[in-house]
Amino acid sequence: MNGDWEIGTTDQALDRFARAVIELTDGTRISLVDQRALSSITLDKKGESSLPKLGREASDLALDADYLAEVLRRRKVGIKPALMDQSVIAGLGNIYAAEALWEAELDPRASSAKLPKKTLEKLVEAIRLVLSPKKRRPGRYTDTRGVSRFAVYDSEGKICRRCGGTIERIIQAGRSTYFCPDCQLR
Ligand SMILES: [Zn+2]
């Protein structure tokens, strides 16, 4: 949710929020910089991995409607919790899942397993759009004028800029989902 791996060299000053540091013999230093200290590190035994099985990366061009149809085929949950399942798509969090569903005009409660191919194609396009650098300018939550860059995220009670409906917040799998019930259809 916060923080990043930074790659530098051992002769550089250490970031004051470096929580873990790996120094290599060639002078490379890899630091986990995490101001809020929300990260955790798991050390696995050689040959073993505690990593969950991950789906295709959200930014991977191999992520297409056929792939989504296959991984969603047996999911009994709504499409929003399915998109946040890292074994379906890796790297799509709460904000961009909601934004992608708004772009795709798709109800977050729509049944994952039953989405037609056309809808999945639109969804893939929407995921690419919300993750594109153009859409992710400086300032994580607002643009330089302080206007929300998000269509629905954290906008409960606000007006949908596409249809004039009112954005609602529901809870799905323990997380807030923001959406417009007037233009996001099942
Ligand atoms: Zn709307």
Short mmCIF file of N, CA and C and ligand atoms in Angstrom, two decimals:
data_model
loop_
_atom_site.label_atom_id
_atom_site.label_comp_id
_atom_site.label_asym_id
_atom_site.label_seq_id
_atom_site.Cartn_x
_atom_site.Cartn_y
_atom_site.Cartn_z
N MET A 1 0.83 -1.21 0.00
CA MET A 1 0.00 0.00 0.00
C MET A 1 0.86 1.26 0.00
N ASN A 2 2.12 1.09 0.32
CA ASN A 2 2.99 2.23 0.48
C ASN A 2 4.42 1.70 0.42
N GLY A 3 5.36 2.52 -0.01
CA GLY A 3 6.75 2.09 0.00
C GLY A 3 7.19 1.43 -1.29
N ASP A 4 8.52 1.22 -1.41
CA ASP A 4 9.07 0.72 -2.65
C ASP A 4 10.46 0.13 -2.39
N TRP A 5 10.89 -0.70 -3.31
CA TRP A 5 12.28 -1.15 -3.30
C TRP A 5 13.10 -0.12 -4.05
N GLU A 6 14.22 0.29 -3.47
CA GLU A 6 15.12 1.22 -4.15
C GLU A 6 16.46 0.53 -4.38
N ILE A 7 16.97 0.71 -5.60
CA ILE A 7 18.25 0.10 -5.94
C ILE A 7 19.31 1.19 -6.03
N GLY A 8 20.37 1.07 -5.25
CA GLY A 8 21.46 2.05 -5.27
C GLY A 8 22.77 1.36 -4.99
N THR A 9 23.70 2.12 -4.41
CA THR A 9 25.01 1.54 -4.08
C THR A 9 25.31 1.76 -2.60
N THR A 10 26.21 0.94 -2.08
CA THR A 10 26.50 0.94 -0.63
C THR A 10 27.16 2.24 -0.16
N ASP A 11 27.72 3.02 -1.08
CA ASP A 11 28.36 4.27 -0.65
C ASP A 11 27.37 5.44 -0.55
N GLN A 12 26.13 5.23 -0.94
CA GLN A 12 25.13 6.29 -0.83
C GLN A 12 24.54 6.32 0.59
N ALA A 13 24.01 7.51 0.96
CA ALA A 13 23.36 7.61 2.27
C ALA A 13 22.10 6.74 2.26
N LEU A 14 21.84 6.16 3.39
CA LEU A 14 20.68 5.28 3.50
C LEU A 14 19.42 6.12 3.73
N ASP A 15 18.36 5.82 3.03
CA ASP A 15 17.10 6.52 3.23
C ASP A 15 16.65 6.32 4.68
N ARG A 16 16.10 7.38 5.30
CA ARG A 16 15.78 7.24 6.72
C ARG A 16 14.57 6.32 6.95
N PHE A 17 13.86 6.00 5.89
CA PHE A 17 12.75 5.05 6.04
C PHE A 17 13.09 3.67 5.48
N ALA A 18 14.38 3.41 5.30
CA ALA A 18 14.80 2.06 4.87
C ALA A 18 14.52 1.08 6.00
N ARG A 19 13.69 0.10 5.72
CA ARG A 19 13.31 -0.87 6.76
C ARG A 19 14.10 -2.16 6.67
N ALA A 20 14.58 -2.45 5.48
CA ALA A 20 15.39 -3.65 5.28
C ALA A 20 16.38 -3.35 4.16
N VAL A 21 17.59 -3.85 4.29
CA VAL A 21 18.64 -3.54 3.32
C VAL A 21 19.37 -4.82 2.94
N ILE A 22 19.56 -4.99 1.66
CA ILE A 22 20.35 -6.13 1.17
C ILE A 22 21.55 -5.55 0.43
N GLU A 23 22.75 -5.87 0.90
CA GLU A 23 23.96 -5.37 0.24
C GLU A 23 24.67 -6.51 -0.47
N LEU A 24 24.97 -6.28 -1.74
CA LEU A 24 25.62 -7.32 -2.54
C LEU A 24 27.13 -7.04 -2.60
N THR A 25 27.90 -8.07 -2.88
CA THR A 25 29.36 -7.93 -2.88
C THR A 25 29.88 -6.96 -3.95
N ASP A 26 29.09 -6.71 -4.98
CA ASP A 26 29.55 -5.76 -6.01
C ASP A 26 29.22 -4.32 -5.66
N GLY A 27 28.72 -4.06 -4.45
CA GLY A 27 28.45 -2.69 -4.02
C GLY A 27 27.02 -2.25 -4.27
N THR A 28 26.22 -3.12 -4.83
CA THR A 28 24.81 -2.78 -5.04
C THR A 28 24.06 -2.90 -3.70
N ARG A 29 23.18 -1.94 -3.46
CA ARG A 29 22.37 -2.01 -2.26
C ARG A 29 20.89 -1.90 -2.62
N ILE A 30 20.12 -2.81 -2.10
CA ILE A 30 18.67 -2.82 -2.35
C ILE A 30 17.98 -2.53 -1.03
N SER A 31 17.22 -1.44 -0.99
CA SER A 31 16.58 -1.04 0.27
C SER A 31 15.07 -1.07 0.15
N LEU A 32 14.44 -1.56 1.17
CA LEU A 32 12.98 -1.48 1.26
C LEU A 32 12.64 -0.19 2.01
N VAL A 33 12.18 0.80 1.25
CA VAL A 33 11.88 2.11 1.83
C VAL A 33 10.38 2.22 2.03
N ASP A 34 9.96 2.32 3.25
CA ASP A 34 8.54 2.23 3.58
C ASP A 34 8.26 3.12 4.78
N GLN A 35 7.82 4.34 4.49
CA GLN A 35 7.59 5.35 5.53
C GLN A 35 6.64 4.85 6.62
N ARG A 36 5.58 4.18 6.22
CA ARG A 36 4.56 3.77 7.20
C ARG A 36 4.82 2.39 7.80
N ALA A 37 5.90 1.77 7.38
CA ALA A 37 6.29 0.45 7.91
C ALA A 37 5.15 -0.56 7.87
N LEU A 38 4.49 -0.64 6.71
CA LEU A 38 3.38 -1.59 6.55
C LEU A 38 3.85 -2.89 5.90
N SER A 39 5.09 -2.89 5.43
CA SER A 39 5.57 -4.08 4.70
C SER A 39 5.94 -5.20 5.66
N SER A 40 5.99 -6.39 5.12
CA SER A 40 6.57 -7.49 5.88
C SER A 40 7.45 -8.29 4.93
N ILE A 41 8.42 -8.97 5.48
CA ILE A 41 9.33 -9.78 4.67
C ILE A 41 9.28 -11.21 5.18
N THR A 42 9.19 -12.15 4.27
CA THR A 42 9.20 -13.56 4.64
C THR A 42 10.46 -14.19 4.07
N LEU A 43 11.19 -14.88 4.90
CA LEU A 43 12.40 -15.56 4.46
C LEU A 43 12.07 -17.04 4.26
N ASP A 44 12.23 -17.49 3.01
CA ASP A 44 11.92 -18.88 2.72
C ASP A 44 13.18 -19.73 2.72
N LYS A 45 13.02 -21.01 3.03
CA LYS A 45 14.13 -21.95 2.90
C LYS A 45 14.44 -22.13 1.43
N LYS A 46 15.70 -22.44 1.15
CA LYS A 46 16.12 -22.65 -0.23
C LYS A 46 15.23 -23.71 -0.89
N GLY A 47 14.73 -23.38 -2.07
CA GLY A 47 13.91 -24.34 -2.80
C GLY A 47 12.44 -24.34 -2.43
N GLU A 48 12.09 -23.56 -1.40
CA GLU A 48 10.69 -23.47 -1.01
C GLU A 48 10.20 -22.05 -1.24
N SER A 49 8.93 -21.90 -1.54
CA SER A 49 8.40 -20.56 -1.72
C SER A 49 7.06 -20.41 -1.02
N SER A 50 6.94 -19.35 -0.24
CA SER A 50 5.67 -19.09 0.43
C SER A 50 4.81 -18.13 -0.39
N LEU A 51 5.32 -17.76 -1.58
CA LEU A 51 4.55 -16.82 -2.41
C LEU A 51 3.28 -17.49 -2.91
N PRO A 52 2.17 -16.78 -2.90
CA PRO A 52 0.95 -17.35 -3.47
C PRO A 52 1.10 -17.46 -4.99
N LYS A 53 0.30 -18.32 -5.56
CA LYS A 53 0.29 -18.42 -7.01
C LYS A 53 -0.29 -17.12 -7.57
N LEU A 54 0.47 -16.47 -8.41
CA LEU A 54 0.01 -15.18 -8.93
C LEU A 54 -0.55 -15.30 -10.33
N GLY A 55 -1.57 -14.51 -10.61
CA GLY A 55 -2.11 -14.45 -11.97
C GLY A 55 -1.23 -13.57 -12.82
N ARG A 56 -1.67 -13.32 -14.03
CA ARG A 56 -0.89 -12.43 -14.91
C ARG A 56 -0.87 -11.02 -14.34
N GLU A 57 0.24 -10.32 -14.56
CA GLU A 57 0.38 -8.94 -14.11
C GLU A 57 -0.65 -8.06 -14.81
N ALA A 58 -1.18 -7.10 -14.04
CA ALA A 58 -2.19 -6.21 -14.59
C ALA A 58 -1.67 -5.47 -15.84
N SER A 59 -0.37 -5.22 -15.88
CA SER A 59 0.19 -4.46 -17.00
C SER A 59 0.71 -5.37 -18.12
N ASP A 60 0.57 -6.69 -17.95
CA ASP A 60 1.07 -7.64 -18.94
C ASP A 60 0.18 -7.65 -20.18
N LEU A 61 0.79 -7.50 -21.34
CA LEU A 61 0.00 -7.48 -22.58
C LEU A 61 -0.64 -8.85 -22.87
N ALA A 62 -0.12 -9.89 -22.20
CA ALA A 62 -0.72 -11.22 -22.36
C ALA A 62 -2.02 -11.36 -21.57
N LEU A 63 -2.33 -10.34 -20.79
CA LEU A 63 -3.62 -10.33 -20.09
C LEU A 63 -4.69 -9.93 -21.10
N ASP A 64 -5.49 -10.90 -21.51
CA ASP A 64 -6.53 -10.59 -22.50
C ASP A 64 -7.85 -11.25 -22.08
N ALA A 65 -8.87 -11.08 -22.90
CA ALA A 65 -10.21 -11.57 -22.57
C ALA A 65 -10.22 -13.10 -22.44
N ASP A 66 -9.45 -13.81 -23.25
CA ASP A 66 -9.40 -15.27 -23.17
C ASP A 66 -8.83 -15.71 -21.83
N TYR A 67 -7.74 -15.05 -21.43
CA TYR A 67 -7.14 -15.36 -20.13
C TYR A 67 -8.15 -15.13 -19.00
N LEU A 68 -8.80 -13.96 -19.03
CA LEU A 68 -9.77 -13.64 -17.97
C LEU A 68 -10.91 -14.66 -17.94
N ALA A 69 -11.41 -15.02 -19.11
CA ALA A 69 -12.51 -15.99 -19.18
C ALA A 69 -12.10 -17.29 -18.51
N GLU A 70 -10.87 -17.72 -18.76
CA GLU A 70 -10.37 -18.98 -18.20
C GLU A 70 -10.24 -18.89 -16.67
N VAL A 71 -9.61 -17.82 -16.16
CA VAL A 71 -9.39 -17.76 -14.70
C VAL A 71 -10.67 -17.41 -13.93
N LEU A 72 -11.65 -16.83 -14.61
CA LEU A 72 -12.89 -16.45 -13.91
C LEU A 72 -13.97 -17.52 -14.01
N ARG A 73 -13.72 -18.52 -14.83
CA ARG A 73 -14.73 -19.52 -15.17
C ARG A 73 -15.44 -20.12 -13.96
N ARG A 74 -14.66 -20.40 -12.91
CA ARG A 74 -15.26 -21.07 -11.75
C ARG A 74 -15.39 -20.16 -10.53
N ARG A 75 -15.22 -18.87 -10.71
CA ARG A 75 -15.30 -17.96 -9.56
C ARG A 75 -16.76 -17.66 -9.25
N LYS A 76 -17.10 -17.81 -7.98
CA LYS A 76 -18.49 -17.57 -7.61
C LYS A 76 -18.67 -16.19 -6.99
N VAL A 77 -17.66 -15.38 -7.05
CA VAL A 77 -17.75 -14.04 -6.43
C VAL A 77 -18.03 -12.97 -7.49
N GLY A 78 -18.36 -11.78 -7.01
CA GLY A 78 -18.56 -10.65 -7.90
C GLY A 78 -17.25 -10.28 -8.59
N ILE A 79 -17.36 -9.56 -9.69
CA ILE A 79 -16.17 -9.27 -10.49
C ILE A 79 -15.15 -8.40 -9.74
N LYS A 80 -15.61 -7.51 -8.87
CA LYS A 80 -14.64 -6.65 -8.15
C LYS A 80 -13.73 -7.45 -7.21
N PRO A 81 -14.29 -8.29 -6.31
CA PRO A 81 -13.39 -9.13 -5.49
C PRO A 81 -12.52 -10.05 -6.35
N ALA A 82 -13.06 -10.53 -7.47
CA ALA A 82 -12.27 -11.41 -8.34
C ALA A 82 -11.07 -10.66 -8.92
N LEU A 83 -11.27 -9.40 -9.33
CA LEU A 83 -10.17 -8.62 -9.90
C LEU A 83 -9.07 -8.36 -8.88
N MET A 84 -9.46 -8.30 -7.59
CA MET A 84 -8.46 -8.04 -6.56
C MET A 84 -7.78 -9.30 -6.06
N ASP A 85 -8.25 -10.45 -6.51
CA ASP A 85 -7.62 -11.72 -6.16
C ASP A 85 -6.30 -11.83 -6.95
N GLN A 86 -5.20 -11.87 -6.22
CA GLN A 86 -3.88 -11.82 -6.89
C GLN A 86 -3.61 -13.06 -7.75
N SER A 87 -4.39 -14.13 -7.52
CA SER A 87 -4.21 -15.31 -8.38
C SER A 87 -4.98 -15.16 -9.69
N VAL A 88 -5.83 -14.13 -9.78
CA VAL A 88 -6.51 -13.81 -11.04
C VAL A 88 -5.67 -12.80 -11.82
N ILE A 89 -5.45 -11.63 -11.19
CA ILE A 89 -4.59 -10.60 -11.77
C ILE A 89 -3.65 -10.13 -10.66
N ALA A 90 -2.38 -10.09 -10.95
CA ALA A 90 -1.41 -9.62 -9.95
C ALA A 90 -1.25 -8.11 -10.08
N GLY A 91 -1.40 -7.42 -8.99
CA GLY A 91 -1.05 -6.00 -8.96
C GLY A 91 -2.19 -5.03 -9.17
N LEU A 92 -3.43 -5.51 -9.15
CA LEU A 92 -4.55 -4.59 -9.28
C LEU A 92 -5.18 -4.43 -7.89
N GLY A 93 -5.07 -3.26 -7.30
CA GLY A 93 -5.58 -3.04 -5.95
C GLY A 93 -6.99 -2.46 -5.94
N ASN A 94 -7.41 -2.07 -4.77
CA ASN A 94 -8.78 -1.62 -4.56
C ASN A 94 -9.16 -0.40 -5.42
N ILE A 95 -8.26 0.57 -5.49
CA ILE A 95 -8.55 1.80 -6.24
C ILE A 95 -8.75 1.49 -7.72
N TYR A 96 -7.75 0.81 -8.32
CA TYR A 96 -7.79 0.65 -9.77
C TYR A 96 -8.79 -0.42 -10.22
N ALA A 97 -9.12 -1.34 -9.32
CA ALA A 97 -10.20 -2.28 -9.66
C ALA A 97 -11.51 -1.52 -9.81
N ALA A 98 -11.79 -0.62 -8.86
CA ALA A 98 -13.03 0.17 -8.92
C ALA A 98 -13.05 1.08 -10.14
N GLU A 99 -11.92 1.71 -10.41
CA GLU A 99 -11.84 2.63 -11.54
C GLU A 99 -12.00 1.90 -12.88
N ALA A 100 -11.39 0.72 -12.97
CA ALA A 100 -11.49 -0.06 -14.21
C ALA A 100 -12.94 -0.49 -14.46
N LEU A 101 -13.64 -0.87 -13.40
CA LEU A 101 -15.03 -1.29 -13.56
C LEU A 101 -15.91 -0.12 -13.98
N TRP A 102 -15.61 1.06 -13.49
CA TRP A 102 -16.37 2.24 -13.93
C TRP A 102 -16.10 2.49 -15.42
N GLU A 103 -14.82 2.43 -15.82
CA GLU A 103 -14.46 2.64 -17.23
C GLU A 103 -15.16 1.61 -18.13
N ALA A 104 -15.28 0.38 -17.62
CA ALA A 104 -15.89 -0.69 -18.42
C ALA A 104 -17.41 -0.69 -18.32
N GLU A 105 -17.96 0.25 -17.53
CA GLU A 105 -19.42 0.36 -17.32
C GLU A 105 -20.00 -0.95 -16.79
N LEU A 106 -19.24 -1.58 -15.88
CA LEU A 106 -19.61 -2.89 -15.38
C LEU A 106 -19.88 -2.83 -13.87
N ASP A 107 -20.99 -3.42 -13.45
CA ASP A 107 -21.36 -3.45 -12.04
C ASP A 107 -20.37 -4.34 -11.26
N PRO A 108 -19.79 -3.83 -10.17
CA PRO A 108 -18.81 -4.62 -9.41
C PRO A 108 -19.38 -5.91 -8.83
N ARG A 109 -20.72 -6.00 -8.76
CA ARG A 109 -21.36 -7.21 -8.23
C ARG A 109 -21.68 -8.22 -9.32
N ALA A 110 -21.39 -7.88 -10.58
CA ALA A 110 -21.68 -8.80 -11.69
C ALA A 110 -20.98 -10.13 -11.46
N SER A 111 -21.64 -11.20 -11.82
CA SER A 111 -21.12 -12.54 -11.60
C SER A 111 -19.90 -12.81 -12.49
N SER A 112 -18.75 -13.07 -11.86
CA SER A 112 -17.48 -13.21 -12.60
C SER A 112 -17.52 -14.28 -13.68
N ALA A 113 -18.14 -15.40 -13.33
CA ALA A 113 -18.10 -16.55 -14.23
C ALA A 113 -18.97 -16.37 -15.46
N LYS A 114 -19.88 -15.41 -15.42
CA LYS A 114 -20.87 -15.32 -16.50
C LYS A 114 -20.66 -14.14 -17.45
N LEU A 115 -19.52 -13.50 -17.35
CA LEU A 115 -19.34 -12.31 -18.18
C LEU A 115 -19.07 -12.68 -19.64
N PRO A 116 -19.84 -12.07 -20.55
CA PRO A 116 -19.61 -12.36 -21.97
C PRO A 116 -18.24 -11.85 -22.43
N LYS A 117 -17.74 -12.47 -23.49
CA LYS A 117 -16.42 -12.13 -24.00
C LYS A 117 -16.28 -10.64 -24.31
N LYS A 118 -17.31 -10.05 -24.88
CA LYS A 118 -17.28 -8.63 -25.23
C LYS A 118 -17.04 -7.77 -23.98
N THR A 119 -17.69 -8.15 -22.89
CA THR A 119 -17.54 -7.43 -21.63
C THR A 119 -16.11 -7.58 -21.11
N LEU A 120 -15.57 -8.79 -21.23
CA LEU A 120 -14.20 -9.03 -20.77
C LEU A 120 -13.20 -8.24 -21.60
N GLU A 121 -13.47 -8.12 -22.89
CA GLU A 121 -12.59 -7.33 -23.75
C GLU A 121 -12.60 -5.86 -23.32
N LYS A 122 -13.78 -5.37 -23.01
CA LYS A 122 -13.93 -3.99 -22.55
C LYS A 122 -13.22 -3.79 -21.20
N LEU A 123 -13.30 -4.80 -20.36
CA LEU A 123 -12.68 -4.75 -19.05
C LEU A 123 -11.14 -4.71 -19.15
N VAL A 124 -10.60 -5.52 -20.04
CA VAL A 124 -9.14 -5.53 -20.25
C VAL A 124 -8.68 -4.15 -20.72
N GLU A 125 -9.42 -3.59 -21.66
CA GLU A 125 -9.10 -2.24 -22.15
C GLU A 125 -9.15 -1.22 -21.00
N ALA A 126 -10.17 -1.35 -20.15
CA ALA A 126 -10.36 -0.43 -19.04
C ALA A 126 -9.21 -0.54 -18.03
N ILE A 127 -8.75 -1.76 -17.77
CA ILE A 127 -7.63 -1.97 -16.84
C ILE A 127 -6.38 -1.29 -17.40
N ARG A 128 -6.12 -1.47 -18.70
CA ARG A 128 -4.96 -0.82 -19.34
C ARG A 128 -5.06 0.69 -19.22
N LEU A 129 -6.27 1.20 -19.44
CA LEU A 129 -6.46 2.65 -19.42
C LEU A 129 -6.19 3.22 -18.02
N VAL A 130 -6.77 2.62 -16.99
CA VAL A 130 -6.59 3.19 -15.65
C VAL A 130 -5.16 3.05 -15.14
N LEU A 131 -4.42 2.09 -15.67
CA LEU A 131 -3.03 1.92 -15.24
C LEU A 131 -2.04 2.68 -16.12
N SER A 132 -2.54 3.33 -17.18
CA SER A 132 -1.62 4.00 -18.10
C SER A 132 -1.00 5.22 -17.41
N PRO A 133 0.26 5.53 -17.73
CA PRO A 133 0.95 6.64 -17.07
C PRO A 133 0.19 7.96 -17.17
N LYS A 134 -0.52 8.15 -18.29
CA LYS A 134 -1.29 9.38 -18.50
C LYS A 134 -2.33 9.58 -17.39
N LYS A 135 -2.87 8.46 -16.94
CA LYS A 135 -3.91 8.51 -15.90
C LYS A 135 -3.33 8.57 -14.51
N ARG A 136 -2.01 8.38 -14.40
CA ARG A 136 -1.41 8.28 -13.08
C ARG A 136 -0.36 9.36 -12.88
N ARG A 137 -0.75 10.58 -13.06
CA ARG A 137 0.18 11.70 -12.90
C ARG A 137 0.53 11.89 -11.42
N PRO A 138 1.51 12.79 -11.15
CA PRO A 138 1.95 13.00 -9.77
C PRO A 138 0.80 13.26 -8.81
N GLY A 139 0.98 12.91 -7.57
CA GLY A 139 -0.10 13.04 -6.59
C GLY A 139 -0.94 11.81 -6.70
N ARG A 140 -1.00 11.04 -5.66
CA ARG A 140 -1.61 9.74 -5.82
C ARG A 140 -3.13 9.86 -5.89
N TYR A 141 -3.68 10.77 -5.14
CA TYR A 141 -5.14 10.82 -5.05
C TYR A 141 -5.76 12.04 -5.74
N THR A 142 -4.97 13.05 -5.97
CA THR A 142 -5.53 14.25 -6.59
C THR A 142 -4.57 14.77 -7.65
N ASP A 143 -5.09 15.53 -8.59
CA ASP A 143 -4.19 16.15 -9.55
C ASP A 143 -3.70 17.47 -8.94
N THR A 144 -2.94 18.23 -9.72
CA THR A 144 -2.26 19.41 -9.15
C THR A 144 -3.25 20.48 -8.68
N ARG A 145 -4.48 20.47 -9.18
CA ARG A 145 -5.46 21.46 -8.72
C ARG A 145 -6.30 20.95 -7.56
N GLY A 146 -5.95 19.79 -7.08
CA GLY A 146 -6.66 19.25 -5.93
C GLY A 146 -7.98 18.59 -6.29
N VAL A 147 -8.21 18.40 -7.59
CA VAL A 147 -9.44 17.73 -8.03
C VAL A 147 -9.18 16.22 -8.05
N SER A 148 -10.15 15.45 -7.58
CA SER A 148 -9.97 14.00 -7.56
C SER A 148 -9.75 13.48 -8.98
N ARG A 149 -8.71 12.65 -9.14
CA ARG A 149 -8.44 12.08 -10.45
C ARG A 149 -9.27 10.84 -10.68
N PHE A 150 -10.00 10.43 -9.66
CA PHE A 150 -10.73 9.18 -9.77
C PHE A 150 -12.20 9.41 -10.10
N ALA A 151 -12.75 8.53 -10.91
CA ALA A 151 -14.14 8.65 -11.32
C ALA A 151 -15.09 8.25 -10.20
N VAL A 152 -14.73 7.20 -9.47
CA VAL A 152 -15.61 6.71 -8.41
C VAL A 152 -14.92 6.51 -7.06
N TYR A 153 -13.62 6.19 -7.10
CA TYR A 153 -12.94 5.83 -5.84
C TYR A 153 -13.06 6.95 -4.81
N ASP A 154 -13.46 6.59 -3.58
CA ASP A 154 -13.58 7.53 -2.46
C ASP A 154 -14.54 8.68 -2.78
N SER A 155 -15.55 8.43 -3.61
CA SER A 155 -16.44 9.51 -4.07
C SER A 155 -17.90 9.25 -3.71
N GLU A 156 -18.15 8.56 -2.62
CA GLU A 156 -19.52 8.26 -2.23
C GLU A 156 -20.36 9.54 -2.14
N GLY A 157 -21.55 9.51 -2.76
CA GLY A 157 -22.46 10.66 -2.72
C GLY A 157 -22.17 11.71 -3.77
N LYS A 158 -21.05 11.56 -4.49
CA LYS A 158 -20.73 12.54 -5.54
C LYS A 158 -21.42 12.15 -6.84
N ILE A 159 -21.42 13.10 -7.76
CA ILE A 159 -22.13 12.90 -9.02
C ILE A 159 -21.23 12.19 -10.03
N CYS A 160 -21.78 11.18 -10.69
CA CYS A 160 -21.04 10.47 -11.73
C CYS A 160 -20.83 11.40 -12.92
N ARG A 161 -19.58 11.56 -13.36
CA ARG A 161 -19.31 12.50 -14.45
C ARG A 161 -19.74 11.96 -15.80
N ARG A 162 -20.11 10.70 -15.86
CA ARG A 162 -20.58 10.15 -17.13
C ARG A 162 -22.09 10.27 -17.27
N CYS A 163 -22.84 9.97 -16.21
CA CYS A 163 -24.30 9.90 -16.36
C CYS A 163 -25.08 10.79 -15.40
N GLY A 164 -24.39 11.42 -14.45
CA GLY A 164 -25.09 12.28 -13.51
C GLY A 164 -25.73 11.53 -12.35
N GLY A 165 -25.54 10.22 -12.30
CA GLY A 165 -26.04 9.42 -11.17
C GLY A 165 -25.23 9.70 -9.91
N THR A 166 -25.65 9.08 -8.81
CA THR A 166 -24.95 9.28 -7.55
C THR A 166 -24.09 8.06 -7.22
N ILE A 167 -22.82 8.31 -6.93
CA ILE A 167 -21.89 7.22 -6.65
C ILE A 167 -22.17 6.63 -5.27
N GLU A 168 -22.19 5.32 -5.21
CA GLU A 168 -22.48 4.62 -3.97
C GLU A 168 -21.26 3.86 -3.48
N ARG A 169 -21.30 3.54 -2.18
CA ARG A 169 -20.24 2.69 -1.60
C ARG A 169 -20.88 1.44 -1.02
N ILE A 170 -20.36 0.31 -1.38
CA ILE A 170 -20.80 -0.96 -0.79
C ILE A 170 -19.56 -1.68 -0.26
N ILE A 171 -19.77 -2.72 0.54
CA ILE A 171 -18.64 -3.52 1.03
C ILE A 171 -18.65 -4.86 0.32
N GLN A 172 -17.52 -5.20 -0.26
CA GLN A 172 -17.36 -6.51 -0.90
C GLN A 172 -16.07 -7.13 -0.38
N ALA A 173 -16.17 -8.33 0.12
CA ALA A 173 -15.01 -9.05 0.68
C ALA A 173 -14.25 -8.17 1.67
N GLY A 174 -15.00 -7.41 2.48
CA GLY A 174 -14.39 -6.61 3.52
C GLY A 174 -13.75 -5.30 3.07
N ARG A 175 -13.88 -4.98 1.78
CA ARG A 175 -13.28 -3.73 1.26
C ARG A 175 -14.37 -2.85 0.67
N SER A 176 -14.15 -1.54 0.74
CA SER A 176 -15.09 -0.61 0.12
C SER A 176 -15.03 -0.70 -1.39
N THR A 177 -16.21 -0.72 -1.99
CA THR A 177 -16.30 -0.63 -3.45
C THR A 177 -17.13 0.60 -3.78
N TYR A 178 -16.59 1.45 -4.63
CA TYR A 178 -17.32 2.64 -5.07
C TYR A 178 -17.76 2.42 -6.51
N PHE A 179 -18.99 2.76 -6.83
CA PHE A 179 -19.47 2.57 -8.19
C PHE A 179 -20.70 3.41 -8.45
N CYS A 180 -21.05 3.55 -9.72
CA CYS A 180 -22.26 4.27 -10.09
C CYS A 180 -23.32 3.26 -10.50
N PRO A 181 -24.38 3.10 -9.69
CA PRO A 181 -25.40 2.09 -9.99
C PRO A 181 -26.22 2.43 -11.24
N ASP A 182 -26.12 3.67 -11.73
CA ASP A 182 -26.92 4.05 -12.90
C ASP A 182 -26.27 3.69 -14.23
N CYS A 183 -24.95 3.72 -14.31
CA CYS A 183 -24.32 3.42 -15.60
C CYS A 183 -23.39 2.21 -15.57
N GLN A 184 -23.21 1.61 -14.39
CA GLN A 184 -22.42 0.37 -14.34
C GLN A 184 -23.39 -0.80 -14.20
N LEU A 185 -23.51 -1.55 -15.28
CA LEU A 185 -24.57 -2.55 -15.37
C LEU A 185 -24.06 -3.98 -15.23
N ARG A 186 -24.95 -4.86 -14.86
CA ARG A 186 -24.58 -6.28 -14.73
C ARG A 186 -24.69 -6.99 -16.07
ZN ZN B 1 -22.87 6.87 -13.89
#
